[in-house]
C-alpha cells in the first residue's frame, strides 16, 4: 500500500471534527459580535427615547421630566460634564453618539438641537455598570470552555458514528474482495454511492463469470473434439511400434508429435476443470520423463543436466506437471543450438536454464514461443503458481515455476 494513505473512517472523523471546531469558532465569534452590537443598539434606543421625552416636555412648557435611572439631562453644551464637553462638539447634529470619555466612563449620548430656544438638549447614559455585567459574562472562560468541550465531545461522538456507518460497508467490501471466493456483502449502509458501487461490481462479476464459463465450455468442447482423432493417431502409433517402418527417424518424430499433442490437449482440458486440491506429484521424476520425451528436439551439441536432491513434491497432478515442465523443456531444446540445458528441482521452485538465443534475441522467423508458453502461464495461474522468465547475459534464458511451499503436502 502506498505510504501516506489513511483509512476512510479516520479521514471522515477528522473532517467532521474539524468542521465542528470551525462551526463552533464561527458561532462563538458571531455571538460575541452580536452581544456587543445588541448592547449598543439597546443603549442608543434608550437614550433616544429619553431625549425625545425630555424635548417634548420642554416644548410644551412643562416642568422638566425626571430622567430615567442611570441617565442625566443637560441643557446647553456648557452644562455638560467636562469629560463629555471635551469629546462632544457643540455643533453636533440631531442623533445618538457613543463616547469613550477615558476615566470618566463609557457614554451613549442623544443630541437634540432646539431651534426655538437656540440651545441643545443632551441626554447622557453612562453604560459602565451594564457593560461591566456583559464583560463579566463574556470573560467567564470556564463556562465557555466547558460548553465548547461538551459541544466538541458531542461532535466527536456523532462524527465517529457517522464515519463508522459510512466506512463499514466499504471495509466489508474490501474484505470480500481480498478473500478469494468470498461473495460481495449485501449491506450497503443505506449509502447511495456504496449501493451503486456494489451493483457495478456484481454486474462486472456476472460478466466475468459468463466469459469464464464460455471459455471453459470452449476448452472442454475443443479438448473432447481433439481427443477422438488423437486417440486414433495414438492407436496407429502403437500398432506401428510392433512393426516399425524402415524410416525410423520419421516414425520417431511422428510418435513424439502425437505424444506432445496429447499433452497439449490434456493441458487445455485442465483449464476447463475446477482446480482440485490434495493431489501432488514428484517433479524430479516428471522432469526426467519430459527430458526423455523431448530429447529428439535436442541438438547433439547440447548437454542436458537434471539437478535434484531426491524427490521434490509439488501440489499439482502429474499430468499437469508434464504439460508445465514439458513445454518449458521443449522451448529450451528448440532455442539452444550449443551449450547446455540445466533443469533444477528444489522445494518451491523448478527451473530450466539454457544457453540459447535468449529472450528478445530470437530470429524474426522463429520468434515467439507459440501456444505452449501461453498454456504454461494460464495453467500456472490456474493452480496458483508463478512463471518467471529471465534473460541471461551474454545469452540464454532461465524459466522458473514457483509455488507456495505451504501448498505441498510432503
XYZ file of C-alpha atoms in Angstrom:
410
model
C 0.000 0.000 0.000
C 1.282 3.474 -0.855
C 2.665 5.416 2.111
C 0.612 8.288 3.457
C -2.756 6.649 2.821
C -5.273 6.857 5.648
C -8.389 4.801 6.325
C -11.669 6.338 5.181
C -13.019 6.250 8.737
C -10.090 8.361 10.014
C -10.500 10.845 7.160
C -14.235 11.207 7.780
C -13.806 11.516 11.546
C -11.098 14.159 11.175
C -13.115 16.096 8.598
C -16.256 16.108 10.727
C -14.347 17.148 13.854
C -12.594 19.991 12.038
C -15.944 21.108 10.646
C -17.397 21.078 14.159
C -14.492 23.094 15.575
C -14.772 25.618 12.755
C -18.527 25.907 13.195
C -18.119 26.371 16.954
C -15.483 29.086 16.443
C -17.648 30.910 13.897
C -20.722 30.728 16.108
C -18.730 31.969 19.134
C -17.447 34.932 17.134
C -20.928 35.725 15.878
C -22.271 35.501 19.446
C -19.658 37.933 20.773
C -20.181 40.400 17.940
C -23.943 40.136 18.245
C -23.742 40.724 22.000
C -21.806 43.948 21.600
C -23.921 45.136 18.688
C -27.148 44.358 20.513
C -25.847 46.189 23.567
C -25.099 49.331 21.539
C -28.487 49.256 19.809
C -30.348 48.919 23.121
C -28.430 51.775 24.749
C -28.994 54.060 21.752
C -32.709 53.312 21.722
C -32.938 54.075 25.450
C -31.200 57.460 25.275
C -33.119 58.402 22.102
C -36.440 57.651 23.753
C -35.476 59.598 26.867
C -34.199 62.570 24.821
C -37.435 62.716 22.813
C -39.469 62.606 26.035
C -37.460 65.427 27.602
C -37.583 67.551 24.417
C -41.342 67.109 24.156
C -41.812 68.191 27.788
C -39.714 71.330 27.245
C -41.523 72.190 24.020
C -44.924 72.020 25.719
C -43.795 74.314 28.573
C -43.985 71.584 31.198
C -41.570 71.173 34.042
C -38.504 69.097 33.153
C -39.295 65.394 33.429
C -37.445 63.167 35.885
C -34.762 61.346 33.825
C -34.677 57.585 33.736
C -32.361 55.623 36.009
C -28.707 55.986 35.005
C -29.332 58.971 32.727
C -28.597 62.671 33.071
C -30.136 65.639 31.194
C -28.089 68.722 30.206
C -29.348 71.910 28.548
C -26.595 73.536 26.526
C -23.035 72.481 25.807
C -21.710 74.356 28.827
C -23.893 72.271 31.121
C -22.160 69.029 30.101
C -19.592 67.457 32.407
C -16.066 68.440 31.404
C -15.170 64.966 30.110
C -18.199 64.898 27.815
C -17.847 68.535 26.733
C -14.288 67.791 25.649
C -15.363 64.861 23.485
C -18.573 66.353 22.030
C -18.609 69.266 19.581
C -21.234 71.971 20.243
C -22.168 71.761 16.559
C -23.311 68.129 16.541
C -26.477 67.383 14.620
C -29.539 65.551 15.847
C -28.630 61.925 16.653
C -27.158 59.400 19.076
C -23.440 59.103 19.770
C -21.168 56.674 21.580
C -18.492 58.453 23.606
C -15.462 56.957 25.341
C -14.540 59.613 27.907
C -11.469 57.928 29.383
C -11.597 57.500 33.133
C -14.975 59.241 33.256
C -16.575 56.231 31.657
C -18.317 54.954 28.562
C -21.353 57.021 27.486
C -24.172 56.931 24.999
C -25.411 60.490 24.330
C -28.531 61.690 22.488
C -28.240 65.188 20.982
C -31.375 67.254 20.271
C -30.759 70.819 18.935
C -33.674 73.212 19.880
C -34.278 75.931 17.284
C -36.830 77.789 19.425
C -34.522 78.421 22.399
C -31.226 78.273 20.492
C -29.655 75.769 22.883
C -29.074 71.993 22.603
C -30.529 69.248 24.781
C -28.199 66.439 25.791
C -29.247 63.157 27.422
C -26.251 61.120 28.618
C -26.281 57.499 29.728
C -23.226 56.079 31.487
C -23.112 52.428 30.431
C -20.172 51.249 32.523
C -22.238 49.340 35.030
C -24.138 47.500 32.319
C -21.115 46.796 30.104
C -19.269 45.505 33.164
C -22.002 42.925 33.602
C -21.780 41.906 29.929
C -17.987 41.697 30.091
C -18.129 39.506 33.151
C -20.387 37.140 31.261
C -18.142 37.119 28.189
C -14.996 36.555 30.243
C -16.223 33.594 32.159
C -13.780 31.382 30.339
C -14.516 28.326 32.396
C -18.181 28.327 31.410
C -17.404 28.915 27.749
C -14.628 26.304 27.768
C -16.931 23.740 29.374
C -19.624 24.482 26.821
C -17.100 24.159 23.995
C -15.748 20.876 25.402
C -19.235 19.403 25.647
C -20.037 20.561 22.123
C -16.831 19.032 20.770
C -17.452 15.788 22.667
C -20.907 15.531 21.166
C -19.452 16.330 17.748
C -16.795 13.618 18.212
C -19.428 11.008 19.075
C -21.581 11.996 16.102
C -18.532 12.082 13.803
C -17.409 8.643 14.952
C -20.843 7.125 14.416
C -21.214 8.757 11.002
C -17.719 7.667 9.947
C -18.413 4.094 11.085
C -21.697 3.982 9.214
C -20.078 5.230 6.006
C -16.882 3.171 6.231
C -18.199 -0.214 7.430
C -19.830 -1.128 4.072
C -16.624 -0.190 2.238
C -14.469 -2.136 4.704
C -16.726 -5.161 4.278
C -16.443 -4.786 0.514
C -12.647 -4.617 0.760
C -12.507 -7.772 2.904
C -14.719 -9.681 0.500
C -12.632 -8.601 -2.495
C -9.422 -9.641 -0.743
C -10.842 -13.041 0.235
C -10.726 -15.479 -2.639
C -14.150 -16.830 -3.469
C -15.984 -14.611 -0.958
C -19.318 -13.176 -2.064
C -19.910 -9.440 -2.144
C -21.608 -8.109 1.007
C -25.318 -7.389 0.946
C -25.177 -4.489 3.414
C -24.672 -1.097 1.776
C -25.192 1.079 4.864
C -28.108 2.840 3.136
C -25.494 4.941 1.291
C -26.392 5.532 -2.353
C -22.774 5.586 -3.581
C -21.894 2.317 -1.814
C -25.059 0.714 -3.198
C -24.156 1.850 -6.733
C -20.602 0.512 -6.305
C -21.883 -2.888 -5.147
C -24.282 -3.088 -8.064
C -21.499 -2.231 -10.513
C -19.218 -4.884 -9.005
C -21.970 -7.504 -9.141
C -22.613 -6.678 -12.788
C -18.884 -6.877 -13.526
C -18.589 -10.239 -11.721
C -21.544 -11.579 -13.663
C -19.905 -10.571 -16.960
C -16.597 -12.125 -15.930
C -18.261 -15.353 -14.828
C -20.141 -15.509 -18.117
C -16.901 -15.056 -20.075
C -15.098 -17.639 -17.963
C -17.899 -20.137 -18.378
C -17.900 -19.658 -22.147
C -14.134 -20.121 -22.208
C -14.322 -23.264 -20.073
C -17.057 -24.646 -22.273
C -14.990 -23.955 -25.378
C -11.928 -25.612 -23.814
C -13.992 -28.674 -22.879
C -15.517 -28.921 -26.345
C -12.193 -28.387 -28.122
C -10.386 -30.910 -25.918
C -13.045 -33.560 -26.374
C -13.128 -32.986 -30.125
C -9.351 -33.335 -30.288
C -9.309 -36.481 -28.183
C -11.059 -38.633 -30.758
C -8.643 -38.090 -33.688
C -5.783 -38.043 -31.190
C -6.810 -41.436 -29.828
C -6.895 -42.788 -33.392
C -3.400 -41.405 -34.051
C -2.059 -42.842 -30.779
C -3.585 -46.219 -31.609
C -1.961 -46.142 -35.043
C 1.410 -45.312 -33.479
C 1.088 -48.232 -31.053
C 0.340 -50.591 -33.944
C 3.296 -49.274 -35.927
C 5.569 -49.762 -32.915
C 5.018 -53.519 -33.215
C 6.312 -53.429 -36.769
C 8.377 -50.235 -37.085
C 8.665 -48.825 -40.586
C 12.004 -48.578 -42.306
C 12.167 -44.802 -41.856
C 12.615 -44.972 -38.103
C 13.583 -41.292 -37.765
C 10.344 -40.095 -39.354
C 8.361 -42.540 -37.243
C 10.067 -41.301 -34.080
C 9.149 -37.693 -34.923
C 5.555 -38.788 -35.593
C 5.386 -40.616 -32.284
C 6.793 -37.665 -30.342
C 4.450 -35.243 -32.116
C 1.421 -37.372 -31.229
C 2.555 -37.577 -27.617
C 3.121 -33.818 -27.467
C -0.303 -33.240 -28.957
C -1.732 -35.410 -26.222
C -0.072 -33.281 -23.529
C -1.334 -30.080 -25.166
C -4.876 -31.441 -25.254
C -4.575 -32.532 -21.621
C -3.454 -29.039 -20.628
C -6.358 -27.362 -22.413
C -8.760 -29.781 -20.747
C -7.331 -28.936 -17.307
C -8.092 -25.258 -17.910
C -11.753 -26.161 -18.230
C -11.801 -28.018 -14.899
C -12.177 -26.661 -11.406
C -8.888 -26.640 -9.537
C -8.595 -29.668 -7.285
C -6.593 -29.686 -4.074
C -4.974 -32.643 -2.379
C -3.099 -34.002 -5.431
C 0.663 -33.840 -5.785
C 3.452 -35.421 -7.818
C 7.203 -35.920 -7.777
C 8.711 -33.235 -10.023
C 12.082 -34.979 -10.130
C 10.509 -37.980 -11.788
C 8.398 -35.845 -14.140
C 11.462 -33.769 -15.105
C 13.393 -36.848 -16.225
C 10.311 -38.084 -18.076
C 9.817 -34.889 -20.127
C 13.560 -34.565 -20.822
C 13.473 -38.044 -22.327
C 10.242 -37.263 -24.219
C 11.618 -34.130 -25.925
C 15.159 -35.390 -26.332
C 14.570 -35.670 -30.086
C 14.457 -31.857 -30.245
C 17.845 -31.501 -28.559
C 20.826 -30.669 -30.738
C 23.748 -33.109 -30.385
C 25.941 -30.172 -29.267
C 23.670 -29.512 -26.288
C 24.241 -31.267 -22.974
C 21.314 -31.735 -20.592
C 21.619 -31.953 -16.813
C 18.867 -32.650 -14.254
C 19.796 -31.465 -10.746
C 17.689 -32.673 -7.836
C 18.286 -33.874 -4.307
C 15.843 -36.718 -4.174
C 12.098 -36.491 -4.690
C 10.531 -32.989 -4.693
C 6.753 -32.943 -4.467
C 4.575 -30.173 -5.890
C 0.815 -29.598 -5.377
C -0.397 -30.463 -8.922
C -1.421 -33.681 -10.673
C 1.347 -35.402 -12.654
C -0.490 -34.787 -15.939
C -0.467 -31.024 -15.287
C 3.214 -31.110 -14.305
C 4.034 -32.843 -17.599
C 2.359 -30.017 -19.521
C 4.063 -27.272 -17.477
C 7.548 -28.767 -17.428
C 7.330 -30.307 -20.889
C 6.581 -27.047 -22.702
C 9.433 -25.204 -20.961
C 11.916 -28.030 -21.635
C 10.758 -28.207 -25.256
C 11.362 -24.448 -25.678
C 14.830 -24.748 -24.112
C 15.778 -27.566 -26.521
C 14.273 -25.763 -29.515
C 16.151 -22.478 -28.991
C 19.538 -23.856 -27.939
C 21.953 -24.952 -30.659
C 25.030 -25.485 -28.478
C 25.955 -25.399 -24.845
C 23.830 -26.723 -22.024
C 20.254 -27.058 -20.774
C 20.119 -27.382 -16.995
C 16.968 -28.469 -15.136
C 16.964 -27.840 -11.380
C 14.347 -29.124 -8.956
C 14.081 -27.852 -5.384
C 11.391 -27.209 -2.807
C 9.074 -24.445 -4.017
C 10.897 -23.889 -7.319
C 11.537 -25.685 -10.615
C 13.755 -24.070 -13.231
C 15.280 -24.743 -16.638
C 18.279 -22.688 -17.786
C 19.612 -22.750 -21.335
C 22.482 -21.138 -23.218
C 20.409 -20.432 -26.323
C 19.460 -17.242 -28.092
C 17.644 -15.748 -25.122
C 14.511 -13.639 -24.866
C 14.392 -10.798 -27.412
C 17.249 -12.261 -29.481
C 15.271 -14.865 -31.441
C 15.324 -14.571 -35.220
C 12.100 -12.987 -36.572
C 11.045 -16.115 -38.446
C 11.356 -18.129 -35.210
C 10.214 -15.524 -32.676
C 7.652 -16.316 -30.010
C 7.063 -19.459 -28.014
C 3.672 -20.305 -29.502
C 0.727 -21.672 -27.616
C 2.988 -23.704 -25.319
C 4.169 -20.820 -23.159
C 0.704 -19.254 -23.104
C -0.684 -22.573 -21.891
C 2.018 -22.776 -19.209
C 1.206 -19.277 -17.925
C -2.523 -19.931 -17.789
C -2.152 -23.344 -16.153
C 0.258 -21.909 -13.584
C -2.188 -19.134 -12.756
C -4.998 -21.682 -12.566
C -3.103 -23.595 -9.838
C -1.760 -20.545 -8.006
C 1.807 -20.800 -9.351
C 4.055 -18.117 -10.837
C 6.037 -18.208 -14.083
C 9.242 -16.147 -14.270
C 11.259 -15.711 -17.478
C 14.689 -14.099 -17.076
C 17.107 -13.287 -19.925
C 20.715 -14.133 -19.064
C 23.957 -12.419 -20.054
C 25.575 -12.776 -22.547
C 22.889 -15.138 -23.841
C 20.416 -17.688 -22.615
C 17.174 -17.795 -20.659
C 16.067 -19.066 -17.273
C 12.422 -20.127 -16.881
C 11.147 -20.709 -13.345
C 7.998 -22.168 -11.873
C 7.356 -21.179 -8.268
C 4.629 -22.319 -5.900
C 3.913 -21.691 -2.190
C 5.563 -24.448 -0.201
C 2.638 -24.421 2.220
C 0.553 -25.979 -0.567
C 2.827 -29.017 -0.712
C 1.704 -31.987 1.330
C 5.131 -33.604 1.804
